[in-house]
Coordinates of C-alpha atoms and ligand atoms in Angstrom, one line a residue:
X1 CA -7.7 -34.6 -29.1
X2 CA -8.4 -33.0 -32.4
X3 CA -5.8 -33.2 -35.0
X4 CA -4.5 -36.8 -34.6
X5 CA -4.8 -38.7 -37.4
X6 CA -3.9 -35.9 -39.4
X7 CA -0.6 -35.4 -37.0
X8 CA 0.4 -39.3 -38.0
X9 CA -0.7 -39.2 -41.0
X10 CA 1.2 -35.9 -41.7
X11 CA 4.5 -37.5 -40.3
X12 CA 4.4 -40.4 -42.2
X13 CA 4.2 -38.5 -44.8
X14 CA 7.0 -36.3 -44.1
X15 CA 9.1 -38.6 -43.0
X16 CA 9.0 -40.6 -45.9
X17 CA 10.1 -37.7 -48.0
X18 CA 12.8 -36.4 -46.4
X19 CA 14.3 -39.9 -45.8
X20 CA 14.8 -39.5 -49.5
X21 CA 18.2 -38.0 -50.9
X22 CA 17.4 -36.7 -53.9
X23 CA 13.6 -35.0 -54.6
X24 CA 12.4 -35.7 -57.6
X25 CA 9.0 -34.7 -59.5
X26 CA 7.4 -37.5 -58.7
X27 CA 8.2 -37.9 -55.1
X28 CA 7.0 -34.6 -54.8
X29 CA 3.8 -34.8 -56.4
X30 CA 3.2 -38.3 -54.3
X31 CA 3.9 -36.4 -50.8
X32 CA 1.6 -33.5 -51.9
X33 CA -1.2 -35.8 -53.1
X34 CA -0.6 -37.5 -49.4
X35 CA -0.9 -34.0 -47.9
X36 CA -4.1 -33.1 -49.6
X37 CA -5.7 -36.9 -48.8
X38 CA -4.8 -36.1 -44.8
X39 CA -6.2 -32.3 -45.1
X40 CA -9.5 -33.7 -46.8
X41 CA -9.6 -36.6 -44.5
X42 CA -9.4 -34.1 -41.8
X43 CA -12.2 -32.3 -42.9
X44 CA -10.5 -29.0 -43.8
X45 CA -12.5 -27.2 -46.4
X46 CA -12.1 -28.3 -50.4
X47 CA -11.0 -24.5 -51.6
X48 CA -8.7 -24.1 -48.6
X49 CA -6.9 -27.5 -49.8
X50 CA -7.2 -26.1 -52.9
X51 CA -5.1 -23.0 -52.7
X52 CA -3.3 -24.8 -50.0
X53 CA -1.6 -26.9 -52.3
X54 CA -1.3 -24.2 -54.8
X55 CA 0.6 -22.2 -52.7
X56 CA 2.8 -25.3 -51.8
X57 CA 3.7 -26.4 -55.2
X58 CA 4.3 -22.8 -56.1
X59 CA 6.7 -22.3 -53.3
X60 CA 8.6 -25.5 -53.5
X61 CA 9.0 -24.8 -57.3
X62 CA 10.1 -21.2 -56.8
X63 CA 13.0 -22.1 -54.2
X64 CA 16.4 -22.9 -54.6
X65 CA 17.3 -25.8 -52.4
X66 CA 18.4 -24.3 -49.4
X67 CA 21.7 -25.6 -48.3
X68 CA 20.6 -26.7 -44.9
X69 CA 18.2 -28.5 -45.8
X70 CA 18.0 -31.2 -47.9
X71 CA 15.4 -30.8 -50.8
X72 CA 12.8 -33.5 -48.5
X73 CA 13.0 -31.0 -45.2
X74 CA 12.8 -27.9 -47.6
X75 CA 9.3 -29.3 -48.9
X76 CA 8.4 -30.4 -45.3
X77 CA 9.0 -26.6 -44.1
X78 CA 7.3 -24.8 -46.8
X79 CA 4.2 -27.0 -45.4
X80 CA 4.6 -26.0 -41.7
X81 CA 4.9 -22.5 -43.2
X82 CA 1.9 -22.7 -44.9
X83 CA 0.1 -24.3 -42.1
X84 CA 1.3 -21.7 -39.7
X85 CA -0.2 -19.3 -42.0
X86 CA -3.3 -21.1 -42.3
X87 CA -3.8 -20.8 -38.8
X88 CA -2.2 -16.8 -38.6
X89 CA 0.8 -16.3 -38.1
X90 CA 0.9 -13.7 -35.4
X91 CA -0.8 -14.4 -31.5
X92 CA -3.7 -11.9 -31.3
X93 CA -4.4 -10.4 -28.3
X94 CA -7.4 -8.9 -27.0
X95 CA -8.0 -5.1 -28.0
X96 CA -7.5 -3.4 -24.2
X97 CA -8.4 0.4 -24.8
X98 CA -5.3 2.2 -23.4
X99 CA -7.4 4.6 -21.0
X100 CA -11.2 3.9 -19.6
X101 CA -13.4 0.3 -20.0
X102 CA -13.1 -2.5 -22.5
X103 CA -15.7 -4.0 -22.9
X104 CA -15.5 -7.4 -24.7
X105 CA -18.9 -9.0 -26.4
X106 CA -19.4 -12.8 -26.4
X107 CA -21.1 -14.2 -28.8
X108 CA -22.3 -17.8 -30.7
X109 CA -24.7 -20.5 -31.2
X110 CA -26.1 -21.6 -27.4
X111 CA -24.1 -25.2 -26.9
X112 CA -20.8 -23.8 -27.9
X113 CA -19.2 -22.9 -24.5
X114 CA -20.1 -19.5 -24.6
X115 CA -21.0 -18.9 -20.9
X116 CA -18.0 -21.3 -20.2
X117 CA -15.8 -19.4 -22.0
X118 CA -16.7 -16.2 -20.9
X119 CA -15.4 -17.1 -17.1
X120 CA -12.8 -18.5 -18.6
X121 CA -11.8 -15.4 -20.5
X122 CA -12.5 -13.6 -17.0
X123 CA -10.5 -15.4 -15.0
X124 CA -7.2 -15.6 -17.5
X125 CA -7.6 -11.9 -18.0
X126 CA -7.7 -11.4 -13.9
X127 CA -5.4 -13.9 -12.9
X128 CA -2.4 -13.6 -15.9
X129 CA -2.9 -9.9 -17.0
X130 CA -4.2 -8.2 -13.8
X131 CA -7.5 -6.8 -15.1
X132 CA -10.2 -6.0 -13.1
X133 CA -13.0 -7.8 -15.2
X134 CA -16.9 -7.6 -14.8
X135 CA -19.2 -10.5 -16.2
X136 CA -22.4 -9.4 -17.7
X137 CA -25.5 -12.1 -18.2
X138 CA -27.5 -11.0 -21.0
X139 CA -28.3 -14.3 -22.0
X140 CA -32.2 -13.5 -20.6
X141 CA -33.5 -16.5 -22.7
X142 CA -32.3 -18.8 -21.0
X143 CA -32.6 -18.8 -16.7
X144 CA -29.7 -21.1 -16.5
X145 CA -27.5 -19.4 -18.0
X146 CA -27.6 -16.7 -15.3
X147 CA -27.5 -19.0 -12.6
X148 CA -24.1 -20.9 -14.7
X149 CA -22.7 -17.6 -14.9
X150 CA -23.4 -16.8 -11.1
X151 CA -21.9 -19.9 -10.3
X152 CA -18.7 -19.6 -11.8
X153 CA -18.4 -15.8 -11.5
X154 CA -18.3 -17.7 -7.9
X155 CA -15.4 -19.9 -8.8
X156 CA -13.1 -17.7 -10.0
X157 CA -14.2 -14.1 -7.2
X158 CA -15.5 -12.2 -10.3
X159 CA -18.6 -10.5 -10.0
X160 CA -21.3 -10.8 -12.0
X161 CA -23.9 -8.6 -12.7
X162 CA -27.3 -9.0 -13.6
X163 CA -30.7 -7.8 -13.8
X164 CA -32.9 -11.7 -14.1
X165 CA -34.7 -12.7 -16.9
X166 CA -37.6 -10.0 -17.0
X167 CA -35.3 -7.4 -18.3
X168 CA -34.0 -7.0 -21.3
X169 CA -31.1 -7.8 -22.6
X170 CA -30.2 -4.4 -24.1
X171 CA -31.0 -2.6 -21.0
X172 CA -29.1 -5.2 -18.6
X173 CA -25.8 -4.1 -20.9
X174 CA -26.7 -0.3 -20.5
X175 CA -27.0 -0.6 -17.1
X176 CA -24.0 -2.8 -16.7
X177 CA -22.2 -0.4 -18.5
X178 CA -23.2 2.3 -15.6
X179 CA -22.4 0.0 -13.0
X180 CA -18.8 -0.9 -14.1
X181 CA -17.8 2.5 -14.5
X182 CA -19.0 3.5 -11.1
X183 CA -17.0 0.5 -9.5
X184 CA -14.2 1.1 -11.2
X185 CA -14.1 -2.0 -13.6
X186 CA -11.8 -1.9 -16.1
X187 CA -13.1 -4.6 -18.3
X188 CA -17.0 -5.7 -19.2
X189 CA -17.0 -9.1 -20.6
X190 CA -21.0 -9.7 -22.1
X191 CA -22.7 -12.9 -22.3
X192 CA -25.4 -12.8 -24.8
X193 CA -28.0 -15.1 -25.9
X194 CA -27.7 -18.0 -28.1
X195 CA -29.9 -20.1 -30.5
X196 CA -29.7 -23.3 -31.7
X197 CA -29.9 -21.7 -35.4
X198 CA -29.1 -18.1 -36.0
X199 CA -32.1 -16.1 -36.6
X200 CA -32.8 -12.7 -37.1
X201 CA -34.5 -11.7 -33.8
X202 CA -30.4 -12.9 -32.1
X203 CA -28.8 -10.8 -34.4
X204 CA -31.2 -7.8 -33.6
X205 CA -30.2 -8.0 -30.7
X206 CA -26.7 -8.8 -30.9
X207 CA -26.7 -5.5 -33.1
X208 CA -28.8 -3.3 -30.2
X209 CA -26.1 -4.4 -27.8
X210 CA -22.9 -3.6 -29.8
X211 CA -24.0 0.0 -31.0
X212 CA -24.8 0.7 -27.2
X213 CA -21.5 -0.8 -26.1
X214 CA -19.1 -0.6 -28.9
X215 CA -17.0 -3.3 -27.9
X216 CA -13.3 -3.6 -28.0
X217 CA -13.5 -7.4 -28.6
X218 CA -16.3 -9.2 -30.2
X219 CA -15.5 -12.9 -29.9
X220 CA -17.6 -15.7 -31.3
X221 CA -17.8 -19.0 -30.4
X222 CA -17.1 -21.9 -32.2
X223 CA -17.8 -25.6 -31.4
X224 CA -14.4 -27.2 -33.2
X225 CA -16.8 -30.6 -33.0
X226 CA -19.0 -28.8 -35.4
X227 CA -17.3 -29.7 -38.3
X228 CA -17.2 -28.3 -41.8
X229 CA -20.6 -26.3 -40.9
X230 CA -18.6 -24.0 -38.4
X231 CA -17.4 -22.2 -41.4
X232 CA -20.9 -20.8 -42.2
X233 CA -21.9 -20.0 -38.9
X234 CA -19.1 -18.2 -38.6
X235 CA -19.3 -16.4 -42.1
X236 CA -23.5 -15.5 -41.0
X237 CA -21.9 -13.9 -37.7
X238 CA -19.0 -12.1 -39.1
X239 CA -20.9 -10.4 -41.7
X240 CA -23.5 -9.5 -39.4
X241 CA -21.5 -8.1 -36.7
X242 CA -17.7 -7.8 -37.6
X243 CA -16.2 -10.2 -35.3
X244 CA -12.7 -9.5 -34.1
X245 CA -11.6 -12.4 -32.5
X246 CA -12.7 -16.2 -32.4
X247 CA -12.8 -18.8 -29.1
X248 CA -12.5 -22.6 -30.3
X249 CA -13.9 -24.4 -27.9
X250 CA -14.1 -28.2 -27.3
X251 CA -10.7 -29.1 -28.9
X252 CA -10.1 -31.7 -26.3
X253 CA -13.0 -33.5 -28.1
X254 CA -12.7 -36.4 -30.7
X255 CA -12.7 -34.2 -33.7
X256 CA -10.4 -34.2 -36.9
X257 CA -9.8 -30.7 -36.5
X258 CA -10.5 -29.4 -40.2
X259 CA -12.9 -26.9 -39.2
X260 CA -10.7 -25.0 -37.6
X261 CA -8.2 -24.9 -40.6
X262 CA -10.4 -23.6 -42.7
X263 CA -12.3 -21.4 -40.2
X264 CA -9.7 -19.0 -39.5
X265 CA -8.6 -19.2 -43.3
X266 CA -11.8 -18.1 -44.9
X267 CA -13.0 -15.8 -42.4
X268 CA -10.5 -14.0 -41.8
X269 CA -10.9 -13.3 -37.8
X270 CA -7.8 -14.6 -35.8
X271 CA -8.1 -16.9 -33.8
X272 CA -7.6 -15.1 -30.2
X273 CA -8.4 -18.5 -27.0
X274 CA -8.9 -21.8 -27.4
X275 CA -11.3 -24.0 -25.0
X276 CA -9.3 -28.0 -24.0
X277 CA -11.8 -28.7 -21.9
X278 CA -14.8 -28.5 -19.2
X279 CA -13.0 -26.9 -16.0
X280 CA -12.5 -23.2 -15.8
X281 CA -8.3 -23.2 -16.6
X282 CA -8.7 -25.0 -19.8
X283 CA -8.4 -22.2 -21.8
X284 CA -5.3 -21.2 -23.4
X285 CA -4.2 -17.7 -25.4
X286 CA -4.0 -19.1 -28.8
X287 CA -0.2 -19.1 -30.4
X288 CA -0.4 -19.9 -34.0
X289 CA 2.6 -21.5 -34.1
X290 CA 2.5 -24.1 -31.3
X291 CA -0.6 -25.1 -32.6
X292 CA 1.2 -25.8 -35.9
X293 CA 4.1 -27.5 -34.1
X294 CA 1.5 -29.7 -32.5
X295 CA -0.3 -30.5 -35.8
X296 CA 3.1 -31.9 -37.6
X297 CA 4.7 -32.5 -34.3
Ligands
GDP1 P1 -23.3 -21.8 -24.2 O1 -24.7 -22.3 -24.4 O2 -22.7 -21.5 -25.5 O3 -23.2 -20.7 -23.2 O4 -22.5 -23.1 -23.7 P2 -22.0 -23.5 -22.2 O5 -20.9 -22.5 -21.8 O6 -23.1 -23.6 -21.3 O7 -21.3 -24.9 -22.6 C1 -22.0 -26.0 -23.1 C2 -21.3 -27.2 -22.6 O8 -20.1 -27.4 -23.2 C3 -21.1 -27.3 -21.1 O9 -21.4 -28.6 -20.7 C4 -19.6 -27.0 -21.0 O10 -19.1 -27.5 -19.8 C5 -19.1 -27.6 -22.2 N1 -17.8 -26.9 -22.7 C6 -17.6 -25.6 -22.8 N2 -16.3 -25.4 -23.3 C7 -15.7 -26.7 -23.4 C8 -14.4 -27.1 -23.8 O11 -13.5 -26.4 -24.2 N3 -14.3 -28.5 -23.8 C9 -15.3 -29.4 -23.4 N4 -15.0 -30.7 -23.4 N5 -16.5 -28.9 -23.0 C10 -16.7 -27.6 -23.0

């Protein structure tokens, strides 16, 4: 599970501190040089360490010692603060228009769990907030993803509507669009295309497909397994298409997490769902917080 090693290696740390009664200069300086080494070590970007620490020291100088707390646990807070923060300190749901169809755009590099994720979003959205949710496959490139989306469209009784992999992807949305309102959906949750490296002809069409739809949500997908390179994929994206939400998928994988410290951070875009694994319910609305509580348990 991603985050380990920094977990223990965060504790340690913190426990060593606070184990101490009196906080001096140096003890401080030792437990923030620890804290950088485990961020590093985790991968987390060098200018998001950077200020990171900043922000620490800058903090822990500013504050009287609270009375509560002794000076140790003050430090160790003004870290889980400042991780919290890291990570956004407020949950953020999807954007449901009040009246008519929200449509929600999925988008990412093909491998990321973007299909996956998409049911996923589906069925949480059916199941725990009573929509009435429509998949759209407009991932025409490639067959299977039509067929992946069929099947667990299947799985969860949410229909999926497609036009095959002669048409195009633009006009599959517009006529999804037209389909969904004379159903009755409330919600339109797009599947586009990915590549293996973002290129213009994806973001073309990306673009063609959000000024038809305007989407409520557009969420991209990011592979936490990626590593420090998810930052720039998700930078390319953002700027391209103003992404309001991200899914981070695979964090049930053997990763050290740091990409997903520093995605959030230097993008921007909240973090909205978050993928734990391969079957359809392993998906969780993302709470800043317990994902903090988890990192410095
Ligand atoms: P797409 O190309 O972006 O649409 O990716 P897919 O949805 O087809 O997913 C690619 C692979 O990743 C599939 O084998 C999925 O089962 C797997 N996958 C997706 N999300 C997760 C996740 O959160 N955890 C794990 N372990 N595997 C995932």
């Amino acid at each position: 599970m991603a985050f380990e090693s920094l977990s223990d290696r965060l504790q340690k740390t913190f426990k060593n501190i606070t184990g101490k009664g009196k906080l001096t200069e140096k003890n401080m300086n030792d437990m923030l040089r620890e804290v950088r080494m485990s961020l590093l070590e985790a991968d987390v970007n060098y200018g998001v360490v950077k200020d990171f620490i900043a922000r620490v020291k800058e903090k822990a100088m500013g504050t009287e010692v609270m009375t509560s707390l002794n000076p140790g646990q003050m430090v160790v807070k003004i870290v889980h603060d400042e991780i919290v923060d890291l990570l956004g300190t407020q949950d953020a749901p999807l954007n449901y228009k009040a009246m008519g169809l929200t449509t929600i755009m999925m988008v990412g590099l093909q491998g990321t769990g973007k299909t996956t994720a998409s049911a996923k979003i589906a069925n949480v959205i059916k199941k725990k907030q009573s929509r009435n949710p429509l998949l759209v496959a407009c991932d025409v490139i490639r067959p299977a993803a039509i067929e992946q989306l069929k099947t667990l469209g299947e799985t969860i009784g949410v229909e999926v509507f497609s036009l095959g992999v002669e048409t195009k992807a633009l006009e599959t949305a517009q006529k999804a669009m037209a389909y969904a309102q004379e159903k009755g959906y409330d919600t339109v949750i797009f599947d586009t295309a990915g590549r293996l490296h973002i290129d213009e002809e994806l973001m073309q069409e990306l673009q063609d497909i959000k000024a038809y739809v305007h989407p409520d949500d557009i969420l991209l997908t990011v592979d936490a397994m990626t590593g420090q390179d998810i930052v720039n994929v998700a930078n390319s994206f953002h700027e391209q298409l103003d992404v309001t939400g991200l899914v981070l998928t695979k964090l049930d994988g053997d990763s050290r997490g740091g990409g997903i410290l520093s995605v959030r951070a230097i993008t921007n875009v909240p973090v909205k769902f978050v993928g734990l694994g391969e079957k359809i319910e392993d998906l969780d609305v993302f709470h800043p917080d317990r994902m903090a509580d988890r990192i410095l348990g």
